[in-house]
Amino acid sequence: MSSKGSNKLGCLGTVLLGAVLIFAIQYWFVVLFIAVVGIGLWLIFKKGQKVEKAKTAKTGSKQKTNVVNRDALIKKTVVPAQRTSLDFGNIAQVPKTAGALETAKPVIHKLRRKLYDFVVFDIETTGLSPNRSEIIQLSAIKVKKDEVVDWFDSYVHPTESIPTSIVYLTGISDETVKDAPSVKTVINNFKLFFEGLPLVGHNIIKFDLPFLIANGFDVTSIDALDTWRLARGKDFPTEMDNLKLPTLKHYFGIKNASHNSLADCKTNLIVYQKLRDDDLQPVTPEKCSIPQSLSGLRFSITGEFIGIPREDIADSIRAHGGRVTGPVSRVTDYLIDGKQIAPTLIDGYHSKKEIDAAKIQAVGGKIKVISLSDLKSMLSGR
């Protein structure tokens, strides 16, 4: 009986399996669709399980961290029973932020009022950038009740060699400053010298003061009067090309040298007093008191001269009756030839004026090329 039943079930299973296969073959696309949907649902289910596990792990970690932080907080906020008041002594001993004093810059108060007690100062540097260039001379004149009472003058030993262009401009060389003190020493001495008086100078807001501050002039505040700014507000009866200190020096007939900080201080003192008092009339030298040994002669100037600006040479020529022109020509009598240090020389050695003068000489022109020493001999009548 059991054997017959098993045979019947086996036959039935075979029939059903065959029917399923026939259905699958005939309707394969339906079977494929059902399979894809099934696999997709299974993947979504597995991903959901992973997210749930991750949330559970994260929640457990947060709870553990909170417990630890809470325990630490409880320990930190425990105050000894015997401490009943704030310890102000300990509060006062809290250290300041490192470098706070070094980075604090002085407050600069720009003055315009009339000053009779002040310090005129000037610097010479190796360049124009307070962060990359160095101070090589610092000079000052102290004035009280409008009278000079003291002066300060010091070269500064730089950390690098002085550029050739600066040597010719200022006359200050490596040899000049080899035994000079460091900038730190000079700045500290100057801080003692100026006594907190207002500082007066030409273009000091943009140039001189940034150099001082960059090199350790760490005072709380600075009262400063810039004579360039003061000159901008004046109505001069005679027009000038610019308001640079050498230009104002020539305008007011001042005979000090230029590009030496002590000489510039002396010049700036006179310039400030004239601007302050509205004494704006130009001062021209009396030609009758100066030998007109260069009368009728034309000069041109090329190159650089150590410690002597070309504008000063030109002024001397004019004062002695000569005429100064820009380019050389057939009517030029003398070319005053200095050291050629410009990076834009035509052949790397000679200026255009030198080359033009040589061409004129080659065709029989009258121009002569002379040195500064030759000019000085002409001025003295030798």
Coordinates of C-alpha atoms in Angstrom, one line a residue:
M1 CA 0.0 0.0 0.0
S2 CA 2.8 2.3 0.9
S3 CA 4.7 1.5 -2.2
K4 CA 1.8 2.3 -4.4
G5 CA 1.2 5.7 -2.6
S6 CA 4.9 6.6 -3.0
N7 CA 4.7 5.9 -6.7
K8 CA 1.6 8.0 -7.1
L9 CA 3.3 10.9 -5.3
G10 CA 6.4 10.6 -7.5
C11 CA 4.3 10.6 -10.6
L12 CA 2.4 13.7 -9.4
G13 CA 5.7 15.5 -8.6
T14 CA 7.1 14.7 -12.0
V15 CA 3.9 16.0 -13.6
L16 CA 4.1 19.3 -11.6
L17 CA 7.8 19.8 -12.3
G18 CA 7.1 19.3 -15.9
A19 CA 4.3 21.8 -15.8
V20 CA 6.5 24.3 -14.1
L21 CA 9.3 23.9 -16.7
I22 CA 6.8 24.3 -19.5
F23 CA 5.4 27.4 -17.9
A24 CA 8.9 28.8 -17.3
I25 CA 9.9 28.2 -20.9
Q26 CA 6.8 29.6 -22.4
Y27 CA 6.6 32.6 -20.0
W28 CA 10.3 33.1 -19.4
F29 CA 10.0 36.9 -19.2
V30 CA 7.6 36.7 -16.3
V31 CA 9.9 34.4 -14.5
L32 CA 12.8 36.8 -15.1
F33 CA 10.9 39.8 -13.8
I34 CA 9.9 37.9 -10.7
A35 CA 13.6 36.9 -10.1
V36 CA 14.9 40.5 -10.5
V37 CA 12.2 41.9 -8.1
G38 CA 13.1 39.2 -5.6
I39 CA 16.8 39.9 -5.7
G40 CA 16.2 43.6 -5.4
L41 CA 14.0 43.2 -2.3
W42 CA 16.6 40.9 -0.8
L43 CA 19.4 43.5 -1.3
I44 CA 17.2 46.3 0.3
F45 CA 16.5 44.1 3.3
K46 CA 20.3 43.4 3.8
K47 CA 21.2 47.1 3.5
G48 CA 18.5 48.0 6.1
Q49 CA 20.1 45.5 8.5
K50 CA 23.5 47.1 8.1
V51 CA 22.2 50.6 8.7
E52 CA 20.4 49.5 11.8
K53 CA 23.5 47.9 13.2
A54 CA 25.6 51.1 12.5
K55 CA 23.0 53.3 14.3
T56 CA 23.0 51.0 17.3
A57 CA 26.8 51.1 17.5
K58 CA 27.0 54.9 17.2
T59 CA 24.3 55.4 19.9
G60 CA 26.2 53.2 22.2
S61 CA 29.5 55.1 21.6
K62 CA 27.8 58.4 22.3
Q63 CA 26.3 57.2 25.5
K64 CA 29.7 55.9 26.6
T65 CA 31.4 59.2 25.7
N66 CA 28.8 61.2 27.5
V67 CA 29.3 59.1 30.6
V68 CA 33.0 59.7 30.5
N69 CA 32.7 63.5 29.9
R70 CA 30.1 63.8 32.7
D71 CA 32.4 62.0 35.1
A72 CA 35.3 64.3 34.1
L73 CA 33.1 67.4 34.5
I74 CA 32.0 66.3 37.9
K75 CA 35.7 65.9 38.9
K76 CA 36.7 69.3 37.5
T77 CA 33.9 71.3 39.2
V78 CA 34.7 69.9 42.7
V79 CA 35.8 72.9 44.8
P80 CA 37.6 72.4 48.1
A81 CA 35.4 73.2 51.1
Q82 CA 37.8 75.6 52.6
R83 CA 38.0 77.8 49.6
T84 CA 35.3 80.5 50.1
S85 CA 36.5 83.4 47.9
L86 CA 38.1 84.1 44.5
D87 CA 41.9 83.9 44.4
F88 CA 42.6 87.2 42.6
G89 CA 46.3 86.7 43.1
N90 CA 46.2 83.6 40.8
I91 CA 44.0 85.4 38.3
A92 CA 46.6 88.2 38.0
Q93 CA 49.3 85.7 37.2
V94 CA 47.6 84.4 34.0
P95 CA 50.3 84.8 31.3
K96 CA 49.7 87.1 28.4
T97 CA 49.5 85.8 24.8
A98 CA 53.0 85.1 23.5
G99 CA 54.2 87.9 21.2
A100 CA 51.4 90.3 22.0
L101 CA 53.8 93.1 23.0
E102 CA 56.0 92.5 20.0
T103 CA 53.2 92.7 17.4
A104 CA 51.5 95.8 18.9
K105 CA 52.2 98.8 16.7
P106 CA 52.3 102.4 18.0
V107 CA 49.3 104.6 17.3
I108 CA 50.3 107.4 15.0
H109 CA 48.6 110.8 15.6
K110 CA 49.0 112.9 12.4
L111 CA 49.5 116.5 13.6
R112 CA 48.8 119.8 11.8
R113 CA 49.1 122.3 14.7
K114 CA 52.0 124.6 14.9
L115 CA 54.9 123.1 16.8
Y116 CA 57.8 124.8 18.6
D117 CA 59.0 121.8 20.6
F118 CA 59.7 118.8 18.3
V119 CA 62.3 116.5 16.8
V120 CA 63.2 116.5 13.1
F121 CA 64.5 113.2 12.0
D122 CA 65.5 111.4 8.8
I123 CA 66.9 108.0 7.8
E124 CA 69.0 106.6 4.9
T125 CA 68.2 103.0 3.9
T126 CA 69.3 100.3 1.5
G127 CA 66.0 100.3 -0.3
L128 CA 62.3 101.2 -0.1
S129 CA 60.7 98.3 1.7
P130 CA 60.7 98.4 5.6
N131 CA 60.5 94.6 5.6
R132 CA 63.3 93.9 3.1
S133 CA 65.6 96.9 3.3
E134 CA 67.8 98.1 6.1
I135 CA 68.5 101.4 7.9
I136 CA 72.1 102.6 7.4
Q137 CA 71.9 106.1 9.0
L138 CA 69.5 107.7 11.5
S139 CA 69.8 111.4 12.4
A140 CA 67.7 113.9 14.3
I141 CA 67.7 117.5 15.6
K142 CA 65.9 118.3 18.8
V143 CA 64.1 121.7 19.0
K144 CA 62.7 123.4 22.1
K145 CA 61.1 126.8 22.0
D146 CA 61.9 126.9 18.3
E147 CA 65.7 126.7 19.1
V148 CA 68.0 123.7 18.4
V149 CA 69.1 122.2 21.7
D150 CA 70.6 118.8 20.7
W151 CA 71.3 116.6 17.8
F152 CA 71.6 112.8 17.1
D153 CA 73.5 111.2 14.3
S154 CA 74.5 107.5 13.9
Y155 CA 75.4 105.2 11.1
V156 CA 73.9 101.7 11.3
H157 CA 75.7 98.4 10.5
P158 CA 73.4 96.4 8.1
T159 CA 73.4 92.6 7.9
E160 CA 74.0 92.7 4.1
S161 CA 76.3 94.7 1.8
I162 CA 75.0 98.1 0.7
P163 CA 73.9 98.2 -3.0
T164 CA 76.1 100.2 -5.4
S165 CA 73.2 102.5 -6.3
I166 CA 72.7 103.4 -2.6
V167 CA 76.5 104.1 -2.2
Y168 CA 76.4 106.6 -5.0
L169 CA 73.1 108.1 -3.8
T170 CA 74.1 108.6 -0.2
G171 CA 77.9 108.3 -0.1
I172 CA 77.5 105.6 2.5
S173 CA 79.5 102.4 1.8
D174 CA 80.3 99.2 3.6
E175 CA 83.5 100.8 4.8
T176 CA 81.6 103.7 6.3
V177 CA 79.4 101.4 8.5
K178 CA 81.8 98.6 9.3
D179 CA 82.2 99.8 12.9
A180 CA 78.7 101.2 13.3
P181 CA 76.3 99.8 16.0
S182 CA 73.4 97.5 15.2
V183 CA 70.0 98.9 14.3
K184 CA 68.7 97.7 17.7
T185 CA 71.2 99.8 19.6
V186 CA 70.6 102.8 17.4
I187 CA 66.9 102.6 17.8
N188 CA 67.1 102.3 21.6
N189 CA 69.4 105.3 21.8
F190 CA 67.0 107.3 19.6
K191 CA 64.1 106.4 21.8
L192 CA 65.9 108.0 24.7
F193 CA 66.8 111.0 22.6
F194 CA 63.4 112.0 21.3
E195 CA 61.8 112.2 24.8
G196 CA 58.3 111.6 23.4
L197 CA 58.3 114.9 21.5
P198 CA 56.4 115.2 18.2
L199 CA 58.4 113.8 15.3
V200 CA 58.7 116.0 12.2
G201 CA 60.0 114.8 8.8
H202 CA 59.3 114.7 5.1
N203 CA 57.1 111.8 3.9
I204 CA 57.7 110.2 7.3
I205 CA 54.1 108.7 7.5
K206 CA 54.7 106.5 4.5
F207 CA 58.5 105.9 4.7
D208 CA 60.5 106.8 7.8
L209 CA 58.1 105.8 10.5
P210 CA 57.3 102.4 9.0
F211 CA 61.1 101.7 9.0
L212 CA 61.5 102.7 12.6
I213 CA 58.5 100.6 13.7
A214 CA 59.7 97.6 11.7
N215 CA 63.1 97.9 13.5
G216 CA 61.8 98.0 17.1
F217 CA 60.6 101.5 17.7
D218 CA 58.1 100.1 20.1
V219 CA 56.6 103.2 21.8
T220 CA 52.9 103.3 22.6
S221 CA 52.0 106.3 20.4
I222 CA 53.7 108.8 18.1
D223 CA 52.8 112.4 17.4
A224 CA 53.9 113.0 13.8
L225 CA 53.9 116.0 11.5
D226 CA 54.7 115.2 7.8
T227 CA 56.1 118.3 6.0
W228 CA 55.2 116.8 2.7
R229 CA 51.5 116.7 3.7
L230 CA 51.8 120.2 5.2
A231 CA 53.3 121.5 1.9
R232 CA 50.4 120.0 -0.1
G233 CA 48.0 122.4 1.6
K234 CA 50.0 125.5 0.9
D235 CA 49.4 128.0 -1.9
F236 CA 53.0 128.7 -3.2
P237 CA 53.3 131.9 -5.2
T238 CA 55.7 130.1 -7.6
E239 CA 54.8 126.7 -9.1
M240 CA 57.1 123.8 -8.5
D241 CA 57.4 120.5 -10.4
N242 CA 56.9 118.5 -7.1
L243 CA 57.1 118.8 -3.4
K244 CA 60.1 116.6 -2.7
L245 CA 62.5 117.8 -0.1
P246 CA 65.3 118.6 -2.6
T247 CA 62.8 120.7 -4.6
L248 CA 61.7 122.6 -1.5
K249 CA 65.3 123.0 -0.5
H250 CA 66.1 124.7 -3.9
Y251 CA 62.9 126.7 -3.7
F252 CA 63.8 128.2 -0.3
G253 CA 67.5 128.7 -1.3
I254 CA 68.8 126.2 1.3
K255 CA 72.4 125.1 0.5
N256 CA 72.7 121.9 2.6
A257 CA 73.6 118.6 0.9
S258 CA 71.0 116.0 0.0
H259 CA 70.7 112.3 0.8
N260 CA 72.6 112.5 4.0
S261 CA 70.2 112.2 6.9
L262 CA 71.8 114.8 9.2
A263 CA 72.0 117.3 6.3
D264 CA 68.4 116.5 5.4
C265 CA 67.3 117.2 9.0
K266 CA 68.9 120.6 8.8
T267 CA 67.1 121.3 5.5
N268 CA 63.8 119.9 6.8
L269 CA 64.0 122.1 9.9
I270 CA 64.2 125.2 7.8
V271 CA 61.5 124.0 5.5
Y272 CA 59.1 123.2 8.3
Q273 CA 59.6 126.6 10.0
K274 CA 58.8 128.4 6.7
L275 CA 55.7 126.2 6.0
R276 CA 54.5 126.7 9.6
D277 CA 54.9 130.4 9.5
D278 CA 53.5 130.7 5.9
D279 CA 56.8 132.2 4.7
L280 CA 56.3 130.9 1.2
Q281 CA 58.3 133.3 -1.0
P282 CA 61.0 131.7 -3.1
V283 CA 64.6 132.5 -2.2
T284 CA 67.0 132.9 -5.1
P285 CA 70.8 133.3 -4.6
E286 CA 72.1 136.7 -5.5
K287 CA 74.1 136.2 -8.7
C288 CA 76.2 139.3 -8.0
S289 CA 77.8 137.5 -5.0
I290 CA 78.7 134.4 -7.1
P291 CA 81.4 134.5 -9.8
Q292 CA 79.7 133.9 -13.2
S293 CA 82.5 131.7 -14.4
L294 CA 80.3 129.5 -16.5
S295 CA 78.3 132.2 -18.2
G296 CA 77.3 131.2 -21.8
L297 CA 78.3 127.6 -21.4
R298 CA 75.9 124.6 -21.8
F299 CA 76.3 121.4 -19.7
S300 CA 74.8 118.0 -19.6
I301 CA 75.2 115.4 -16.8
T302 CA 75.3 111.6 -17.0
G303 CA 76.0 108.9 -14.5
E304 CA 76.2 109.0 -10.7
F305 CA 78.5 110.7 -8.3
I306 CA 79.2 109.4 -4.8
G307 CA 77.2 111.4 -2.2
I308 CA 76.4 114.2 -4.6
P309 CA 73.0 114.2 -6.3
R310 CA 72.9 115.4 -9.9
E311 CA 70.4 118.1 -9.1
D312 CA 73.0 119.7 -6.7
I313 CA 75.6 119.7 -9.5
A314 CA 73.1 121.3 -11.8
D315 CA 72.2 124.0 -9.2
S316 CA 75.9 124.9 -8.9
I317 CA 76.3 125.2 -12.6
R318 CA 73.2 127.5 -12.8
A319 CA 74.4 129.6 -9.9
H320 CA 77.6 130.3 -11.7
G321 CA 75.8 131.4 -14.9
G322 CA 75.9 128.1 -16.8
R323 CA 72.9 126.3 -18.5
V324 CA 72.0 122.7 -17.9
T325 CA 70.3 120.7 -20.7
G326 CA 68.9 117.1 -20.8
P327 CA 70.3 115.4 -24.0
V328 CA 73.6 116.4 -25.6
S329 CA 73.7 118.1 -28.9
R330 CA 76.1 120.0 -31.2
V331 CA 75.6 123.1 -29.0
T332 CA 76.5 121.3 -25.8
D333 CA 79.9 122.5 -24.5
Y334 CA 80.5 119.9 -21.7
L335 CA 79.3 116.5 -20.6
I336 CA 80.0 115.9 -17.0
D337 CA 80.6 112.1 -16.8
G338 CA 80.0 110.1 -13.7
K339 CA 79.9 106.4 -12.9
Q340 CA 77.5 104.4 -15.0
I341 CA 75.5 102.0 -12.8
A342 CA 72.1 101.9 -14.4
P343 CA 70.9 98.4 -15.5
T344 CA 69.6 99.9 -18.8
L345 CA 72.9 100.9 -20.5
I346 CA 72.8 100.6 -24.3
D347 CA 75.9 98.4 -24.6
G348 CA 76.2 97.5 -20.9
Y349 CA 78.9 100.1 -20.3
H350 CA 77.9 103.5 -21.8
S351 CA 74.9 105.8 -21.4
K352 CA 73.2 107.3 -24.4
K353 CA 74.7 110.7 -23.6
E354 CA 78.2 109.2 -23.7
I355 CA 77.6 107.5 -27.0
D356 CA 76.0 110.7 -28.5
A357 CA 79.0 112.8 -27.3
A358 CA 81.4 110.4 -28.9
K359 CA 79.6 110.6 -32.2
I360 CA 79.6 114.4 -32.1
Q361 CA 83.4 114.4 -31.3
A362 CA 84.0 112.0 -34.2
V363 CA 82.7 114.6 -36.7
G364 CA 84.6 117.5 -35.1
G365 CA 82.0 118.8 -32.6
K366 CA 83.1 121.0 -29.7
I367 CA 81.7 118.9 -26.9
K368 CA 84.1 117.9 -24.1
V369 CA 83.7 115.1 -21.7
I370 CA 84.9 116.1 -18.2
S371 CA 84.8 114.7 -14.6
L372 CA 83.2 116.3 -11.5
S373 CA 86.7 117.3 -10.4
D374 CA 87.2 119.2 -13.7
L375 CA 83.9 121.0 -13.1
K376 CA 85.0 122.0 -9.5
S377 CA 88.2 123.5 -11.0
M378 CA 86.1 125.5 -13.4
L379 CA 83.9 126.8 -10.6
S380 CA 86.9 127.9 -8.6
G381 CA 88.4 129.7 -11.5
R382 CA 91.4 127.4 -11.9

